[in-house]
Short mmCIF file of C-alpha atoms and ligand atoms in Angstrom, two decimals:
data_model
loop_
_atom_site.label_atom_id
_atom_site.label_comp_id
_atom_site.label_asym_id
_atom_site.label_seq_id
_atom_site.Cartn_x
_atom_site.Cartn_y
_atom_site.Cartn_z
CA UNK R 1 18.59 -18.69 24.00
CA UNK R 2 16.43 -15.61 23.04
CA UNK R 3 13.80 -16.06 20.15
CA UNK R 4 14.16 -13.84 16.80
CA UNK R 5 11.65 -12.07 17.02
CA UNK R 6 9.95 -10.96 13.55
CA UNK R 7 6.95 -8.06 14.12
CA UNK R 8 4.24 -8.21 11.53
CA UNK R 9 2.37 -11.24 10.33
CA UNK R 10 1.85 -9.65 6.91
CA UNK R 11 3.42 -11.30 3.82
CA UNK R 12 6.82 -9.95 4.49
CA UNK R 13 6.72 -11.59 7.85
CA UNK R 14 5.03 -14.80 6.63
CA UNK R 15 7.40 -15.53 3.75
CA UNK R 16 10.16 -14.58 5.59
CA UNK R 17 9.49 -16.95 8.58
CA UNK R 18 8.27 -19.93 5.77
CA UNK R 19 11.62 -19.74 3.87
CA UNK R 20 13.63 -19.61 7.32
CA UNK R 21 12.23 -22.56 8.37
CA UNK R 22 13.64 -24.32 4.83
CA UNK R 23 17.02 -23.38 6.48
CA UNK R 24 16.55 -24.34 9.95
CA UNK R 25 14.04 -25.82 12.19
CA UNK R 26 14.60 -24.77 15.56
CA UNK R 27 15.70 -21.90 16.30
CA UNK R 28 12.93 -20.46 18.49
CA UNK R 29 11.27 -17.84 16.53
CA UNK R 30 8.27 -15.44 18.12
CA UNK R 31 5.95 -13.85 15.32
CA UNK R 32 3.97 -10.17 16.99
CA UNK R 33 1.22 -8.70 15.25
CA UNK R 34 -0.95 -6.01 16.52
CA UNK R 35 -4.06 -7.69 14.23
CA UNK R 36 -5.74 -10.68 14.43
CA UNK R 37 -2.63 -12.70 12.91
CA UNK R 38 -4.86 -14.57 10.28
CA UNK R 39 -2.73 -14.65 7.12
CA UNK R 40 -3.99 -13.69 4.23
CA UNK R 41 -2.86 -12.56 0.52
CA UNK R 42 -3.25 -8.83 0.52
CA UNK R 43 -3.50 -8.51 -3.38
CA UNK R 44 -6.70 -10.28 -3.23
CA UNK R 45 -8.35 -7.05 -1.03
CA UNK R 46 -9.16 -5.53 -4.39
CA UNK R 47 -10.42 -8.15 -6.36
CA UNK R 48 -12.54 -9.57 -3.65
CA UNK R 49 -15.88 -7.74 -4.37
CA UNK R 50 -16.39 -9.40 -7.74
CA UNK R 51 -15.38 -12.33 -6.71
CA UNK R 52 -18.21 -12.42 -4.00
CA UNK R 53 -15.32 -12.53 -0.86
CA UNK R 54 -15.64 -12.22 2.81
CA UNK R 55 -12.70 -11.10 4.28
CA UNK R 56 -13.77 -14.66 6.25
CA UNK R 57 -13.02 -16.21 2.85
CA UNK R 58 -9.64 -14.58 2.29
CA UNK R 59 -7.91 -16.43 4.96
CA UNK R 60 -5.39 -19.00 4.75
CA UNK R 61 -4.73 -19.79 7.91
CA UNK R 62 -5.22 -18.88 11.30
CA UNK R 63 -2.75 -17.75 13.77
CA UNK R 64 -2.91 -21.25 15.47
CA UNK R 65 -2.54 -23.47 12.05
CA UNK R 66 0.47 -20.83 10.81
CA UNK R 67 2.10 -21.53 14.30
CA UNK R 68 1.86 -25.18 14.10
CA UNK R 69 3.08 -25.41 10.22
CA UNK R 70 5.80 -23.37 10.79
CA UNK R 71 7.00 -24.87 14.30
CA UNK R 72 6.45 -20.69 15.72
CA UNK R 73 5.11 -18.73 18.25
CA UNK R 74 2.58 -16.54 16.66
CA UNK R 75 1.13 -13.73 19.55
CA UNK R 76 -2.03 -11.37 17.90
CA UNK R 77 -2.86 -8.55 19.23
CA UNK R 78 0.24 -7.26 20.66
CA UNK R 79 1.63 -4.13 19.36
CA UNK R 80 4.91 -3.55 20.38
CA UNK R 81 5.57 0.06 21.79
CA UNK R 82 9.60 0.49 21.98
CA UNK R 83 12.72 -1.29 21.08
CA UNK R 84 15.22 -1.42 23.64
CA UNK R 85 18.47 -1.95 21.35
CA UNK R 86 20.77 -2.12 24.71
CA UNK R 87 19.22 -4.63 26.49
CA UNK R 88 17.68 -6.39 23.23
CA UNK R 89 14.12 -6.33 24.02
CA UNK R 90 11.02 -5.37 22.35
CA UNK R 91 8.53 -3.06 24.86
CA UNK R 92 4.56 -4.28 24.86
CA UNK R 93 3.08 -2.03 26.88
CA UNK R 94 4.51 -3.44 30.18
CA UNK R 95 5.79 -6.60 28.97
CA UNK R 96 9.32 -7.10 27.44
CA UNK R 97 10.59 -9.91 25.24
CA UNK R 98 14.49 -10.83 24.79
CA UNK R 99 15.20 -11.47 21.45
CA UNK R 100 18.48 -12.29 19.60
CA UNK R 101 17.74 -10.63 16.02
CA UNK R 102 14.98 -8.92 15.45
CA UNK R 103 13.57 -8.19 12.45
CA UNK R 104 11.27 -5.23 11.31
CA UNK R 105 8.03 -6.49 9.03
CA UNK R 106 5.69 -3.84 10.28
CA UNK R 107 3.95 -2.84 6.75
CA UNK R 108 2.91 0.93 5.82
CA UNK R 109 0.53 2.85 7.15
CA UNK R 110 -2.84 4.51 4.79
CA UNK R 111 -1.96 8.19 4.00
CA UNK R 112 -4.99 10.57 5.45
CA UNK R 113 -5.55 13.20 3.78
CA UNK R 114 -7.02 16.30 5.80
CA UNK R 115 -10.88 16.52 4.60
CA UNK R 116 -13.33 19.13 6.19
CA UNK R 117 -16.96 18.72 6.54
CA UNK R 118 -19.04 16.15 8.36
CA UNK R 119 -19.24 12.99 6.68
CA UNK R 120 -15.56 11.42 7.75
CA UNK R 121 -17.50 8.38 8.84
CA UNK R 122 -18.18 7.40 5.39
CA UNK R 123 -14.61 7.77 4.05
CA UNK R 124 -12.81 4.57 4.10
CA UNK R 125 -9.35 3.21 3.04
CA UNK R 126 -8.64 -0.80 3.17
CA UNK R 127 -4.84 -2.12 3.75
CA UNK R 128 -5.56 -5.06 5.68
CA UNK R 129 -7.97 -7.57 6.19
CA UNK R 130 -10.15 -5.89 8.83
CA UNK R 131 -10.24 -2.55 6.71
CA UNK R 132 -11.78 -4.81 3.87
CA UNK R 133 -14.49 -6.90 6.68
CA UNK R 134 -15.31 -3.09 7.64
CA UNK R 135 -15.69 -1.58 3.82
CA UNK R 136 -17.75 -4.68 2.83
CA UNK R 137 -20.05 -4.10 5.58
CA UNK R 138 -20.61 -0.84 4.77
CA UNK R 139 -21.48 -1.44 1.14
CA UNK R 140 -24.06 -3.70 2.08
CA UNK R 141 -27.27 -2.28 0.54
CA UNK R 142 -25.01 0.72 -1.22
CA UNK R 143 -24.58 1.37 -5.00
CA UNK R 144 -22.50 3.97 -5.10
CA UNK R 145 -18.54 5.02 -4.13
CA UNK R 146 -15.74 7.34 -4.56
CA UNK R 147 -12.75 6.45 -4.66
CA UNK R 148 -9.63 8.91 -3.87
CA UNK R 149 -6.47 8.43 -6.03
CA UNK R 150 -6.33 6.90 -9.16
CA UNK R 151 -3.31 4.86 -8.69
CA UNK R 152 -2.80 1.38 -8.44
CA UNK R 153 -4.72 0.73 -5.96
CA UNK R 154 -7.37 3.04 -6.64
CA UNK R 155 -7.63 1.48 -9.81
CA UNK R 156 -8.00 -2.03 -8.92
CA UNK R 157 -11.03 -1.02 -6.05
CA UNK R 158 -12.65 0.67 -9.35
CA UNK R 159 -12.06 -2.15 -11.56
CA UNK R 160 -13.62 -4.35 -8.34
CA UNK R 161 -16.27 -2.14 -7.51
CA UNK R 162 -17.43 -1.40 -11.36
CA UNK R 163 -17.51 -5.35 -11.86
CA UNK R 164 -19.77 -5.88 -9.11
CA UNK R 165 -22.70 -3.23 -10.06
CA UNK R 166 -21.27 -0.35 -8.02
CA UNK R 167 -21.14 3.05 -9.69
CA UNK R 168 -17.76 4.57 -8.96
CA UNK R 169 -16.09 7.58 -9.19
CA UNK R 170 -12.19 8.24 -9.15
CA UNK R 171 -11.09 11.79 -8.51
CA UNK R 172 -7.56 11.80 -9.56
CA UNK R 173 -5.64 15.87 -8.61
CA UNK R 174 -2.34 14.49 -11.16
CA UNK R 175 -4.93 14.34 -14.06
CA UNK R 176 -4.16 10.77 -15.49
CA UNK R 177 -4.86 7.14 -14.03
CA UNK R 178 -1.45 5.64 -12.31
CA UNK R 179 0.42 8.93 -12.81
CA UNK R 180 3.40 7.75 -11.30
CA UNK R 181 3.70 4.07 -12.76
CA UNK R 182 3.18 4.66 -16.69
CA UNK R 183 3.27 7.29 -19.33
CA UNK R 184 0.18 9.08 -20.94
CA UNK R 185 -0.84 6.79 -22.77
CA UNK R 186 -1.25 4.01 -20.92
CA UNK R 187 -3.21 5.97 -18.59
CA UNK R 188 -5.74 6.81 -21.34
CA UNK R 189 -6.14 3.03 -22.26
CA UNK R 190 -6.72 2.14 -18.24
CA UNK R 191 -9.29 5.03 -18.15
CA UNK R 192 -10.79 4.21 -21.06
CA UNK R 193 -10.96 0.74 -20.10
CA UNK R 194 -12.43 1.22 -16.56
CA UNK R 195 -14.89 4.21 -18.65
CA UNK R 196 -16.56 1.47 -20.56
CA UNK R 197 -17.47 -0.25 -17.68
CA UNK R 198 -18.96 2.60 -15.85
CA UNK R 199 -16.39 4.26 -14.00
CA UNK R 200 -16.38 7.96 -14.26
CA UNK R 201 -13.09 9.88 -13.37
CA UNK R 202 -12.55 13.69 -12.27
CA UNK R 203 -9.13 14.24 -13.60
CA UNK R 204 -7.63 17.97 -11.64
CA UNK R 205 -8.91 18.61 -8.70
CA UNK R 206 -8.69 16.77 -5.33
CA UNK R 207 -11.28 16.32 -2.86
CA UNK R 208 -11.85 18.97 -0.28
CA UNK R 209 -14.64 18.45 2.01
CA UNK R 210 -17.31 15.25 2.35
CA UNK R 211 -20.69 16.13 4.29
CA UNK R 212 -23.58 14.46 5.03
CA UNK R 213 -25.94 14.51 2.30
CA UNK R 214 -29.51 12.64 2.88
CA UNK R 215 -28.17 8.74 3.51
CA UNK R 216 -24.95 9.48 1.91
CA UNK R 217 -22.00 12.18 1.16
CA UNK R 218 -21.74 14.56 -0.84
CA UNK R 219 -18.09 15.11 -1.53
CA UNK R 220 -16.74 18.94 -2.61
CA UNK R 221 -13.67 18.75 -4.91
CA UNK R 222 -11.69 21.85 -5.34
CA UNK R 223 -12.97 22.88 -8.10
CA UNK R 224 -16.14 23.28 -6.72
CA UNK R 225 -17.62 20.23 -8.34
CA UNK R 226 -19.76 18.35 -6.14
CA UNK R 227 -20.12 14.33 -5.99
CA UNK R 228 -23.38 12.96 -4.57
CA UNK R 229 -22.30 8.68 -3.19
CA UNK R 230 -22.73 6.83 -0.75
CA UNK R 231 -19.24 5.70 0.25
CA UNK R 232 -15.46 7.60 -0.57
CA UNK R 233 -12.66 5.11 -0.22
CA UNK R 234 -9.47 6.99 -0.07
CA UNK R 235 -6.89 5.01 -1.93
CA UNK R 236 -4.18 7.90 -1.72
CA UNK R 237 -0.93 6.25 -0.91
CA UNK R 238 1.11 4.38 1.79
CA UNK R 239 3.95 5.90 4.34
CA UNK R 240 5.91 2.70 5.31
CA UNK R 241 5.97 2.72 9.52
CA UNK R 242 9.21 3.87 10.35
CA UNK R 243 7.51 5.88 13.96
CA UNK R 244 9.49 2.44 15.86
CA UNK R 245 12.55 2.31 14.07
CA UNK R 246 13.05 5.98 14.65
CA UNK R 247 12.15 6.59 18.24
CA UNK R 248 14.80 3.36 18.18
CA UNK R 249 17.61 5.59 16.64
CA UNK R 250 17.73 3.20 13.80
CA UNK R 251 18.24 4.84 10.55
CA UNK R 252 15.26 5.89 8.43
CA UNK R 253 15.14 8.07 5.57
CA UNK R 254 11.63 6.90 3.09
CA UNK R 255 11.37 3.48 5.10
CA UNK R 256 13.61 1.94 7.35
CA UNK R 257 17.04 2.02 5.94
CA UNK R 258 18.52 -1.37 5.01
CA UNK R 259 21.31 -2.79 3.13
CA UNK R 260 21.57 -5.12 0.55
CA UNK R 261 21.43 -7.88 3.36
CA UNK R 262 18.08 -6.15 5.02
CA UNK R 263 20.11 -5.09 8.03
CA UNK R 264 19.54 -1.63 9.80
CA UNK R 265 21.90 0.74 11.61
CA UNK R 266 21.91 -1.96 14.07
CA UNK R 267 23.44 -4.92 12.82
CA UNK R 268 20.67 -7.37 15.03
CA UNK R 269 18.03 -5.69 13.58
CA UNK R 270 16.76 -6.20 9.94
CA UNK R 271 13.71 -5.08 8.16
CA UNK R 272 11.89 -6.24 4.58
CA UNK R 273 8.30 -5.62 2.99
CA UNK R 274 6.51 -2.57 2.77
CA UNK R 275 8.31 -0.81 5.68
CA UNK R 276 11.67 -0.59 4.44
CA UNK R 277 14.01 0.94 2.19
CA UNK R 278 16.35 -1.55 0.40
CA UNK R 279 19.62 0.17 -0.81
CA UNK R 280 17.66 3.18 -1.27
CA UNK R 281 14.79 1.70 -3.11
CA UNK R 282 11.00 1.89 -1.45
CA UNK R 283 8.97 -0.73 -3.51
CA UNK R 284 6.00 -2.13 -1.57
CA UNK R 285 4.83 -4.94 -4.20
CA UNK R 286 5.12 -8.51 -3.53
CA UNK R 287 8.12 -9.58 -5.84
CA UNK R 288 10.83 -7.28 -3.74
CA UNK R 289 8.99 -8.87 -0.70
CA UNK R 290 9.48 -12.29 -1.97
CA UNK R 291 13.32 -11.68 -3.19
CA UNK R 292 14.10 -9.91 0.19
CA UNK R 293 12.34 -12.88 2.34
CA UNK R 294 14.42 -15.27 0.80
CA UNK R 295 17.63 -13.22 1.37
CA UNK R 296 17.32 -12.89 4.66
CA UNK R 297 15.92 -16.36 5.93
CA UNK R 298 19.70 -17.34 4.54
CA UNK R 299 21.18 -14.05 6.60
CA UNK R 300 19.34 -15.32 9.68
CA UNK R 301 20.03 -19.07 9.51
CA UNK R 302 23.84 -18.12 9.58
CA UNK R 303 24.89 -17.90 6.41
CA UNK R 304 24.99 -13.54 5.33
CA UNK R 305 23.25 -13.04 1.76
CA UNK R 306 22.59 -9.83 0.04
CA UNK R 307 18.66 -9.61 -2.19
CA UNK R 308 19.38 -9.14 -5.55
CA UNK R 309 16.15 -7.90 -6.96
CA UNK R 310 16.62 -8.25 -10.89
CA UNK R 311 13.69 -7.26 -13.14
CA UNK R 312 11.09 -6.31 -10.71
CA UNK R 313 7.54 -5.79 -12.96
CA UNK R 314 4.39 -4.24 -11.39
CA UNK R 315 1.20 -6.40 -12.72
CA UNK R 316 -2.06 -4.03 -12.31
CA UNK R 317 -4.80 -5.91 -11.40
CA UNK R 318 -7.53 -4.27 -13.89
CA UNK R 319 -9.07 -6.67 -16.10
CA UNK R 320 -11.03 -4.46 -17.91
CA UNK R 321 -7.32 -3.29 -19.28
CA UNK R 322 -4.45 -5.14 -18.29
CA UNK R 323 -1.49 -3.08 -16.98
CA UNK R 324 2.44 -4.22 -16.55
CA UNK R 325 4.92 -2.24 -15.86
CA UNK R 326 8.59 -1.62 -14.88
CA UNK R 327 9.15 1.53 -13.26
CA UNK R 328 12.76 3.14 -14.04
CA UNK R 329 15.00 4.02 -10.90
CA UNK R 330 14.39 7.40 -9.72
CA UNK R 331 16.86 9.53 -11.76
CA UNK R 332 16.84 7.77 -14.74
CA UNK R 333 17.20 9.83 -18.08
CA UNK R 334 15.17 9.43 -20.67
CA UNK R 335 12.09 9.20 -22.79
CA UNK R 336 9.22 6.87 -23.79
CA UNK R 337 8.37 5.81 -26.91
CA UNK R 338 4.79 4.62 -27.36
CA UNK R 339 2.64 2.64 -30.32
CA UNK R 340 -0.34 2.63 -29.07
CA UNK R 341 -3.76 0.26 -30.82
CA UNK R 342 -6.65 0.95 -29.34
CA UNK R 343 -6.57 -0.38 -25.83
CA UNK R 344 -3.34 -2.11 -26.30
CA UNK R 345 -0.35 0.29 -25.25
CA UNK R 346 3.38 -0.52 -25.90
CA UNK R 347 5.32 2.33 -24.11
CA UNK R 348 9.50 1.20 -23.62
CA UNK R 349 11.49 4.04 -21.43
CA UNK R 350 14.96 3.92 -23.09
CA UNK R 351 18.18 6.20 -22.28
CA UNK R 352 20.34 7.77 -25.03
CA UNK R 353 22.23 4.86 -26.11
CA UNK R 354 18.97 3.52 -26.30
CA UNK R 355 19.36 0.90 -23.08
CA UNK R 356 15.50 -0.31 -21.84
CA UNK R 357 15.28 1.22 -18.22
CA UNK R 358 11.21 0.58 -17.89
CA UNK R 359 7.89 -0.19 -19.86
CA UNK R 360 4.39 0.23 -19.80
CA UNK R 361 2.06 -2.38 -21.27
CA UNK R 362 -1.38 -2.43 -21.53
CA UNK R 363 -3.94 -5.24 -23.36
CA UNK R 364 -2.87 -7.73 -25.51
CA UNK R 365 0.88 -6.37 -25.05
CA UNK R 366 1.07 -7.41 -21.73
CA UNK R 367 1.98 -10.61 -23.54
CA UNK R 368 5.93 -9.31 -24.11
CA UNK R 369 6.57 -8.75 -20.56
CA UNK R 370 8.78 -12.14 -20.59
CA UNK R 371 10.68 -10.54 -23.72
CA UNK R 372 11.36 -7.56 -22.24
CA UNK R 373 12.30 -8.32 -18.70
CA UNK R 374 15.38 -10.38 -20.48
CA UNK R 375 16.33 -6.36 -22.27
CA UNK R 376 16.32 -4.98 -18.85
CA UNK R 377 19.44 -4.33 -16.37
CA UNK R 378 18.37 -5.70 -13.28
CA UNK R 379 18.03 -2.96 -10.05
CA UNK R 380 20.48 -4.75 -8.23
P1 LIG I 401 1.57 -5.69 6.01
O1 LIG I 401 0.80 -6.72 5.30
O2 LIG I 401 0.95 -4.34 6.16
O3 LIG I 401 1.89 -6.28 7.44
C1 LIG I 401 2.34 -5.47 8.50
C2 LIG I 401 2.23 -6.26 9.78
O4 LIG I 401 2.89 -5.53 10.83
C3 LIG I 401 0.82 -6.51 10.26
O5 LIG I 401 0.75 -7.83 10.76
C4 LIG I 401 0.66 -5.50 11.41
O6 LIG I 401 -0.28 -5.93 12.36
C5 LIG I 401 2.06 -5.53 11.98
N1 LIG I 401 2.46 -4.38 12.80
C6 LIG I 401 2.69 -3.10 12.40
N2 LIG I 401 3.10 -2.35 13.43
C7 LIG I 401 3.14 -3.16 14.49
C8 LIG I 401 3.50 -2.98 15.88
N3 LIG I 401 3.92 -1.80 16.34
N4 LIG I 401 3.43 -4.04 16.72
C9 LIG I 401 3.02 -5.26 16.25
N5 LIG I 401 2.68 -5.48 14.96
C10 LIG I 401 2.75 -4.45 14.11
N6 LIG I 401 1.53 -5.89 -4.50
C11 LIG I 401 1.77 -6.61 -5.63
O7 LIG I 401 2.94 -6.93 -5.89
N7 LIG I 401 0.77 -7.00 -6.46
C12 LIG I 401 -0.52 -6.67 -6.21
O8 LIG I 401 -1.41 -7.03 -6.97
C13 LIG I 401 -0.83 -5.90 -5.05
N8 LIG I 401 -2.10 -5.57 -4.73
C14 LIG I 401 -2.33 -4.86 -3.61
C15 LIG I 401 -3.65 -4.51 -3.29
C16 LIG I 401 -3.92 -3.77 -2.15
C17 LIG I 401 -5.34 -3.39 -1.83
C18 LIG I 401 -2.88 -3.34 -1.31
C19 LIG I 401 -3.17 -2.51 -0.07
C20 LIG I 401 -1.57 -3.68 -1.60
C21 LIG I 401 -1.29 -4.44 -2.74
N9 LIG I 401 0.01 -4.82 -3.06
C22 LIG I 401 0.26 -5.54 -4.20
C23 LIG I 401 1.13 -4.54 -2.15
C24 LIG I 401 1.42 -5.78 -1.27
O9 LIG I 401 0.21 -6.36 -0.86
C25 LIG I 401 2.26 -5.34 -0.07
O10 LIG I 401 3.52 -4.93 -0.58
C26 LIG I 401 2.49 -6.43 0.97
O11 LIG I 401 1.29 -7.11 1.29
C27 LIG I 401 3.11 -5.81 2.23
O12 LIG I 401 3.31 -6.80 3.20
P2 LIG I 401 4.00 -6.44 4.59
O13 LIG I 401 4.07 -7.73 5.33
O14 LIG I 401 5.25 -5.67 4.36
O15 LIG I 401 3.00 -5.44 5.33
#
């Protein structure tokens, strides 16, 4: 009988094939990764600098001890080119492989932004393991970095990078740390926060060009300001790879379209984690990974399931002020209401009848997370 085949050894594909194996032991399964197919927890990318990591030190297991653990065929450095749908076969390169459901765990790729000037070589952006070995390296010796985006992860790399002597800079165009994930004032408690431990921020303007300047760059924002450092690490945003589900005919709209039971347009083909779209939803965080692993081990050991995704909080990993926060559903009406103490930010998102939708908590109120999460409707 043909393997499942799951591609991607990132958490989505980990979790998914650990919980599986809960449900049934021997059902051939073949893991494909096109990197090294070390597992690791991608969270701890940017909180590894203070904490002295090697991306050497990150890993959990190698691609041999995962294999054995989980009774699976685990093949790095294969990236698969093509999905055959009729003849149920994944293309790599000239190599097929039968399988009989295959499932989609293929992550998101870094947004690029177009930059002019000469210094590319110095911009870097980290989303897996070998991004971060590569970044590291390149700090060695260095005491100075931009970094591009002041969302969440742009955020925790300052936290990181501030904690471990590095003078950073975060050039944020939307004006406001994590512009998308929590109101004003939350943001001015995070950049206040990071500000007293040396981060400086450029709130406006976006960066333009980055040229060679002496041993570093010197990075041109657009509004003319100039940045002298020796690094820019481009923390920008993710696209979830949909390029193989497409070319597949599979739907895709944000990520690769799913239902509530993480199956495609083709119902042998499923997808979870960063690369999909769940009923609509696009949340690349570890919780909705978690939920949707668990769904579908049950789905694939025989027995259909559907993720229900309840309360799904976003924890911000900046010590230097503590972030949580529930995002509302895109659409949602209605309006924050903030007390704010200092540091310590209460915001709650509330409709007209004055039902929670989403909160913002920085400091010491992260502490009513639990409280709230039992006010909120769950997503699904
Ligand atoms: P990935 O880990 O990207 O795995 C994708 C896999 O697919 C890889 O193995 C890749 O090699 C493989 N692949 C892709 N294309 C192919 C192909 N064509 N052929 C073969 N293999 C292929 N979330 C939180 O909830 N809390 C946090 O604190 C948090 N911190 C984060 C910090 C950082 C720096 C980053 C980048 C993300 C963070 N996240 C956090 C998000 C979270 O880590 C991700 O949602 C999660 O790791 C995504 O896992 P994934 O398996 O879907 O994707």
């Amino acid at each position: 009988m043909a393997p499942i085949v799951v591609i991607g050894t990132g958490l989505a594909g980990f979790n998914l094939v650990k919980e599986f194996r809960k449900h049934d032991a021997e059902t051939p399964v073949v893991m494909l990764t096109s990197d090294d197919g070390r597992n690791y927890s991608k969270p701890m990318l940017s909180n590894g600098l203070a904490r002295n990591k090697t991306a050497d030190e990150l890993v959990m297991a190698s691609p041999e001890q995962t294999a054995a653990a989980l009774n699976v065929t685990v093949r790095p450095g294969v990236s698969v080119t093509a999905i055959d749908r009729a003849a149920k076969q994944v293309v790599l390169g000239d190599e097929r492989l039968d399988y009989s459901q295959l499932v989609l765990a293929c992550g998101a790729d870094v947004f690029r932004p177009q930059l002019e000037g000469d210094g590319q070589d110095a911009v870097f952006s980290i989303n897996d393991l070998t991004d971060y070995a590569r970044f590291r390296s390149a700090l060695e010796g260095r005491k100075s970095v931009l970094v591009m985006g002041g969302g969440l992860i742009g955020c925790e790399f300052a936290n990181d990078m501030a904690q471990a002597g590095i003078q950073v800079h975060v050039v944020e165009p939307m004006g406001r740390c994590l512009p998308l994930l929590v109101p004003e004032a939350a943001s001015q408690a995070v950049s206040a926060g990071l500000g007293a431990l040396g981060v400086s921020f450029h709130f406006g303007p976006f960066v333009q060009r980055v040229d060679r300047h002496g041993e570093g760059v010197r990075a041109t924002l657009s509004d003319g300001a100039t940045v002298d450092v020796d690094l820019v690490l481009s923390a920008v945003g993710l696209r979830p790879r949909i390029a193989l589900a497409a070319e597949a005919g599979l739907a895709v709209d944000r990520g690769v379209q799913v239902d509530r039971q993480l199956r495609t347009s083709d119902p042998q083909i499923f997808a979870l984690g960063d690369c999909a779209e769940v009923d609509g939803h696009v949340l690349p965080y570890l919780l909705p990974l978690m939920a949707s692993a668990r769904a579908l081990a049950k789905t694939l050991a025989g027995t259909p399931t559907d993720v229900s995704y309840g309360v799904m909080p976003i924890t911000i990993k900046t010590p230097a002020c503590p972030v949580v926060c529930v995002v509302a559903p895109r659409g949602t009406a209605g309006h924050w209401q903030v007390e704010a103490d200092g540091h310590h930010v209460k915001a709650l998102f509330r409709d007209e009848q004055g039902q929670l939708h989403g909160y913002a908590l920085t400091g010491d109120a992260c502490s009513e997370k639990m409280a709230l999460n039992k006010d909120m409707p769950a997503l699904f």
